[in-house]
mmCIF file of C-alpha atoms in Angstrom:
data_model
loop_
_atom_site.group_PDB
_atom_site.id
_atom_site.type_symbol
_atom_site.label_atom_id
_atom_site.label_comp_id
_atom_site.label_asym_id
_atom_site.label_seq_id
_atom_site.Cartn_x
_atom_site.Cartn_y
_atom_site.Cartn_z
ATOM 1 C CA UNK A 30 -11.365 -19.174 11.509
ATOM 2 C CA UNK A 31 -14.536 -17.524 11.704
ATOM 3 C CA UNK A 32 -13.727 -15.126 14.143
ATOM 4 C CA UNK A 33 -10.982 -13.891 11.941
ATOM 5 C CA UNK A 34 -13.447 -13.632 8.921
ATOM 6 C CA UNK A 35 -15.888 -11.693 10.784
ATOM 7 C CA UNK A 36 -12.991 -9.442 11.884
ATOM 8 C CA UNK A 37 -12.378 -9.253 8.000
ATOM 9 C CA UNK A 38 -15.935 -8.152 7.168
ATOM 10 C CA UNK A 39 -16.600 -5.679 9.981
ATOM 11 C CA UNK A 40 -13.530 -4.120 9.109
ATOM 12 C CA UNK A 41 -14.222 -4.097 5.411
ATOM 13 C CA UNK A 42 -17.316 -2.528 5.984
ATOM 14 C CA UNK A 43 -16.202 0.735 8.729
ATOM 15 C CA UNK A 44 -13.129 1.011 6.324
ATOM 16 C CA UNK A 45 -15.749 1.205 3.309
ATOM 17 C CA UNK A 46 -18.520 3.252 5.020
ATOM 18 C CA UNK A 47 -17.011 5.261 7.159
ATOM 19 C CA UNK A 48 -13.930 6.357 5.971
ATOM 20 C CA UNK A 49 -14.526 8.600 3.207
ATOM 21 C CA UNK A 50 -13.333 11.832 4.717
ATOM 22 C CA UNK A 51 -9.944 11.855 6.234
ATOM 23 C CA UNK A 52 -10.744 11.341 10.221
ATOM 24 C CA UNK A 53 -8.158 13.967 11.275
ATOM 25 C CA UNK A 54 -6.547 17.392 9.845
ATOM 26 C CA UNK A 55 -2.912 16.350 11.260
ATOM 27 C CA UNK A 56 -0.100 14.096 10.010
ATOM 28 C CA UNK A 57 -0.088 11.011 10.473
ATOM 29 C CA UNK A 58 3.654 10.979 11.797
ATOM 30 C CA UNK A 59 2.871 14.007 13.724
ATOM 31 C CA UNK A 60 -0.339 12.976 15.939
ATOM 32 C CA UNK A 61 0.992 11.252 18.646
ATOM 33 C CA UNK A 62 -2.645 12.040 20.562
ATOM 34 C CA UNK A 63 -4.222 9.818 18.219
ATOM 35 C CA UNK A 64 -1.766 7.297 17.478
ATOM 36 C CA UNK A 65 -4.802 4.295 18.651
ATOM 37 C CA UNK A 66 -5.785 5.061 15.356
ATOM 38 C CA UNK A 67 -2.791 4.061 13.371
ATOM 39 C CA UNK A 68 -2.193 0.444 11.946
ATOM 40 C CA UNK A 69 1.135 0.084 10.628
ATOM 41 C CA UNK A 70 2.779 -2.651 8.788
ATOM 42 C CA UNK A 71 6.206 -3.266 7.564
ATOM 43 C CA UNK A 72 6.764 -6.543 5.253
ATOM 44 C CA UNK A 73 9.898 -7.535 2.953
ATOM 45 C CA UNK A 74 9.870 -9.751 0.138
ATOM 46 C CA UNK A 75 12.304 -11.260 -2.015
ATOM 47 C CA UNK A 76 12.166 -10.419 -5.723
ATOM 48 C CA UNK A 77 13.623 -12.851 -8.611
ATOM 49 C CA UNK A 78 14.343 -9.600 -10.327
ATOM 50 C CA UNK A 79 17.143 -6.612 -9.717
ATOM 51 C CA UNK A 80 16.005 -3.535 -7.756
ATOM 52 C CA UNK A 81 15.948 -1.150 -10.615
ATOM 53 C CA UNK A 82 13.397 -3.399 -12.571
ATOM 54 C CA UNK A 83 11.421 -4.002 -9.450
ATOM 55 C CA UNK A 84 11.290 0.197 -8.659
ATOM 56 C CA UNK A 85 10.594 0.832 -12.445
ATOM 57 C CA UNK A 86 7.648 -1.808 -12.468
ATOM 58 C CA UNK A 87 6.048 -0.250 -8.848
ATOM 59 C CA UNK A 88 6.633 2.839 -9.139
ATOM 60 C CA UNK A 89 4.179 2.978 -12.126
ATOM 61 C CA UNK A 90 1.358 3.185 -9.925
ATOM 62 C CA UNK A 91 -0.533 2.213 -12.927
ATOM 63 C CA UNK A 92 0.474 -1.057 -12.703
ATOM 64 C CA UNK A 93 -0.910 -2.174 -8.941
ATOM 65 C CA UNK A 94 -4.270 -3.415 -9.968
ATOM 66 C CA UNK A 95 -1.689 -6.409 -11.702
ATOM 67 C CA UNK A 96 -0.737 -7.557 -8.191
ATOM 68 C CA UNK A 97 -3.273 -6.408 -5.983
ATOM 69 C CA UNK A 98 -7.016 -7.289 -7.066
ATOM 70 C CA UNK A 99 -9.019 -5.490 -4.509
ATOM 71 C CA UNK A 100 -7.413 -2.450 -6.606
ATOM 72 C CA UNK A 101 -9.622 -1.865 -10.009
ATOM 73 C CA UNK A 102 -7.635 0.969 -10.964
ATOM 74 C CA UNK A 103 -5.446 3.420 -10.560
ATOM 75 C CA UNK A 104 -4.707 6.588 -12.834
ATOM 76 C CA UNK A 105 -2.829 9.552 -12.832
ATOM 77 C CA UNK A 106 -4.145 12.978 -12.060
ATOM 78 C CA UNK A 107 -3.923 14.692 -15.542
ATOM 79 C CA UNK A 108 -2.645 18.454 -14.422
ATOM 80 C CA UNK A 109 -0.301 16.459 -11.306
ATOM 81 C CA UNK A 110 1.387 13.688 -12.530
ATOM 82 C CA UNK A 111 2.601 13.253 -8.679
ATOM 83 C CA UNK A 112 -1.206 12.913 -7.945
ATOM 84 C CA UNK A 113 -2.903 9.943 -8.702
ATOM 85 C CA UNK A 114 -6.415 8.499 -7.910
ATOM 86 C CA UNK A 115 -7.381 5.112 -6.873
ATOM 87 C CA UNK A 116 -10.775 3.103 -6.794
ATOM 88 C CA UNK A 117 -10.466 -0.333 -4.391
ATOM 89 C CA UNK A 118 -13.567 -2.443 -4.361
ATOM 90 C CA UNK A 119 -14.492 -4.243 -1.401
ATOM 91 C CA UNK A 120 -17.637 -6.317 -1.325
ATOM 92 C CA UNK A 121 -18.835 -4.890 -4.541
ATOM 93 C CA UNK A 122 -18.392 -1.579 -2.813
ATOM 94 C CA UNK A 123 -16.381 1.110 -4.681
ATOM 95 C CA UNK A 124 -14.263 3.623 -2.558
ATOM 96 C CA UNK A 125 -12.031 5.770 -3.875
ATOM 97 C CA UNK A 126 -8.846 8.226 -2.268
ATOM 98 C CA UNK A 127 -6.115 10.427 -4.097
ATOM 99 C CA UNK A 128 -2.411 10.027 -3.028
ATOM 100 C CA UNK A 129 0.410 12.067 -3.826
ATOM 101 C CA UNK A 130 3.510 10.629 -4.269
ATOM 102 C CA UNK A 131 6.191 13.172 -1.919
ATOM 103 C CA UNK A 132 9.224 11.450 -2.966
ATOM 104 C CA UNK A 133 10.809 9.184 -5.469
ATOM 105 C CA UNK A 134 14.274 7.744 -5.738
ATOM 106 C CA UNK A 135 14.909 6.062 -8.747
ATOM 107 C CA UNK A 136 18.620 6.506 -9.730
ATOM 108 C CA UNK A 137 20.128 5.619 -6.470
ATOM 109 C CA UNK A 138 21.413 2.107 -5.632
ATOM 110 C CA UNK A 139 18.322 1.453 -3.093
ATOM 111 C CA UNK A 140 15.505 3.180 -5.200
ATOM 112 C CA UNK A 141 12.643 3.738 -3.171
ATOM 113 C CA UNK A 142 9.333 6.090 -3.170
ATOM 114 C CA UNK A 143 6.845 7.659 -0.571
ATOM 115 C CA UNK A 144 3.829 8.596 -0.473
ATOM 116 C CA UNK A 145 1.123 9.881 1.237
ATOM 117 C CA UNK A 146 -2.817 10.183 0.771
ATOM 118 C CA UNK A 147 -4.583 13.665 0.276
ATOM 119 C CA UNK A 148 -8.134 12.741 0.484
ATOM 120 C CA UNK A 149 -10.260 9.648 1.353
ATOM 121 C CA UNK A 150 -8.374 7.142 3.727
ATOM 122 C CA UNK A 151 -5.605 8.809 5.540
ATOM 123 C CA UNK A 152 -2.383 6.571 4.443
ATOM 124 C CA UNK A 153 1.319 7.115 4.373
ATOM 125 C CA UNK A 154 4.037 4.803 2.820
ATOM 126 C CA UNK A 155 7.563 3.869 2.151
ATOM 127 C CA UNK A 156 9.012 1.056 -0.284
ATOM 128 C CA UNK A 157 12.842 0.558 -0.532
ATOM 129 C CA UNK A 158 14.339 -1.969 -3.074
ATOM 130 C CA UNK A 159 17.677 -3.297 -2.151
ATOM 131 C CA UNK A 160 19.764 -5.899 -4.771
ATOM 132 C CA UNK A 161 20.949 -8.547 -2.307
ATOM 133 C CA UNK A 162 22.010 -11.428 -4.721
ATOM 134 C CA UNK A 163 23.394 -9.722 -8.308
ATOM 135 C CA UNK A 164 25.035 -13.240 -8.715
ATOM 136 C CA UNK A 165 21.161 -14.712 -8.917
ATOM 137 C CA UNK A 166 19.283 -11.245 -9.755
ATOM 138 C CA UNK A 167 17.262 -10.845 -6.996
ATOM 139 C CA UNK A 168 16.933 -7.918 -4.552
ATOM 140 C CA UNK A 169 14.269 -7.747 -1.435
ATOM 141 C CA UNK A 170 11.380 -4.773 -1.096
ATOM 142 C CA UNK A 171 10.464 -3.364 2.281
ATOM 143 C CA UNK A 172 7.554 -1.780 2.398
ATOM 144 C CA UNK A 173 6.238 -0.103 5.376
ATOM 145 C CA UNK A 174 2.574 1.776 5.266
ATOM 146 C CA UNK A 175 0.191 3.202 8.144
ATOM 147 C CA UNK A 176 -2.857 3.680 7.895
ATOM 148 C CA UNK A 177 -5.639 6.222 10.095
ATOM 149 C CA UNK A 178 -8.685 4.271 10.540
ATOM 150 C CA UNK A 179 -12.192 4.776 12.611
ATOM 151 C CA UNK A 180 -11.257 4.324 16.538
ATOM 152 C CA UNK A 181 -13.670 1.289 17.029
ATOM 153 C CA UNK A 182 -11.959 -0.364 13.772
ATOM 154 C CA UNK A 183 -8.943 -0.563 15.519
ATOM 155 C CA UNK A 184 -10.223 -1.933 18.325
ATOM 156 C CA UNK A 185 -11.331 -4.934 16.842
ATOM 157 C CA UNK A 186 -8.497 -5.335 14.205
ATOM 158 C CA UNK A 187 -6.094 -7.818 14.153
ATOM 159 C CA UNK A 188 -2.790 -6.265 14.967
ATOM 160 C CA UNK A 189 -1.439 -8.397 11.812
ATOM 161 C CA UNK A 190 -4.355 -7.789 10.024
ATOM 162 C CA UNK A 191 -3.277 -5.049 7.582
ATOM 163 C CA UNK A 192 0.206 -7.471 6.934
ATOM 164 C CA UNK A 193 -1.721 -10.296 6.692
ATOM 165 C CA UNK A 194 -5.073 -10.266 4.748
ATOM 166 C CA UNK A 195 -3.802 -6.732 2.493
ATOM 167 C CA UNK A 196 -0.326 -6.731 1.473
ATOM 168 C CA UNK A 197 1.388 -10.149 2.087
ATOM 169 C CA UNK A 198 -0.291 -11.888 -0.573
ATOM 170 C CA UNK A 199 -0.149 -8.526 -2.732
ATOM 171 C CA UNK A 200 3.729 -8.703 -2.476
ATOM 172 C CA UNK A 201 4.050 -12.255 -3.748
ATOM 173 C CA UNK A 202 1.752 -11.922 -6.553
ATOM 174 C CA UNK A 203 4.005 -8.482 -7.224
ATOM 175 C CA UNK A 204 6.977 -10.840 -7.000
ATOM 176 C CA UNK A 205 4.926 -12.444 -10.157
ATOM 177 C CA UNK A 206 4.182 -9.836 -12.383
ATOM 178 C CA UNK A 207 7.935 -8.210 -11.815
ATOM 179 C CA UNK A 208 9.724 -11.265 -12.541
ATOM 180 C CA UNK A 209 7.723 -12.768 -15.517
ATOM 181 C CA UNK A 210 8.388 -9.183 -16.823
ATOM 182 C CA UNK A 211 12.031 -9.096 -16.125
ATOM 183 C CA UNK A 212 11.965 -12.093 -18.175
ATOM 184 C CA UNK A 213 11.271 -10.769 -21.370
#
């Protein structure tokens, strides 16, 4: 156990500290010379609500902090409304990226968005909601993300790490906030 919560801290920190520029001009899905660098992670979920309400309730990026309390806010860009900023805190340290959201899907039977960041930590994403169970009113969510970080960070990350200790427990709380509000 504390091997894995050191791993947690020393990551924290390079992510914090030495992130704050993007570490490479090109794409990640483009860069295969540098793919060391990527962690990716792809997790579903079931939902106890329909897809549409799920995609309507995420895709307000507004909303994340709800389910995801390393997030202290998020707002939109006021002259891009596809732009919007985000401040995580991390041991009391604030960082902060912009992402711009390249695609959204909301009227389809699998609505989905992706996105990608434009400055601070380089990031890409992908969530897909898919109604699996109308008779009950559930769907599932896949969401996949990578992320660029520093070359000795992922050396020394987990490969489950971004799965594990960011977004897993994200998802379920997600699950909470998107149900309770389906509910009313």
């Amino acid at each position: 156990m504390q091997a894995t919560s050191n791993h947690f801290l020393l990551v924290t920190f390079l992510l914090v500290n030495y992130t704050n520029s993007f570490i490479s001009s090109a794409p990640i899905e483009n860069n295969p010379t540098q793919n060391k660098n990527i962690v990716s992670a792809k997790l579903t979920q079931k939902l106890d609500c329909n897809a549409q309400h799920a995609f309507s309730i995420y895709s307000d990026l507004s909303n994340h902090p709800k389910w995801c309390p390393s997030l202290k806010s998020v707002t939109y860009d006021k002259t891009d409304p596809t732009v919007s900023n985000w401040v995580l805190s991390v041991l009391k340290v604030k960082h902060t990226w912009e992402a711009k959201t390249t695609e959204t899907n909301p009227d389809i039977e699998s609505p989905s968005m992706r996105w990608k960041s434009i400055s601070g930590v380089e990031n890409t994403g992908h969530v897909v909601f898919f109604d699996n169970d109308l008779k009950n009113n559930c769907c599932k969510m896949t969401l996949s993300v990578k992320i660029r970080v520093p070359r000795l960070v992922a050396k020394v990350m987990p490969e489950d790490f971004v799965a594990k200790r960011l977004l897993t427990g994200s998802l379920v709380e997600f699950n909470r906030v998107a149900s309770a509000a389906s509910k009313k």
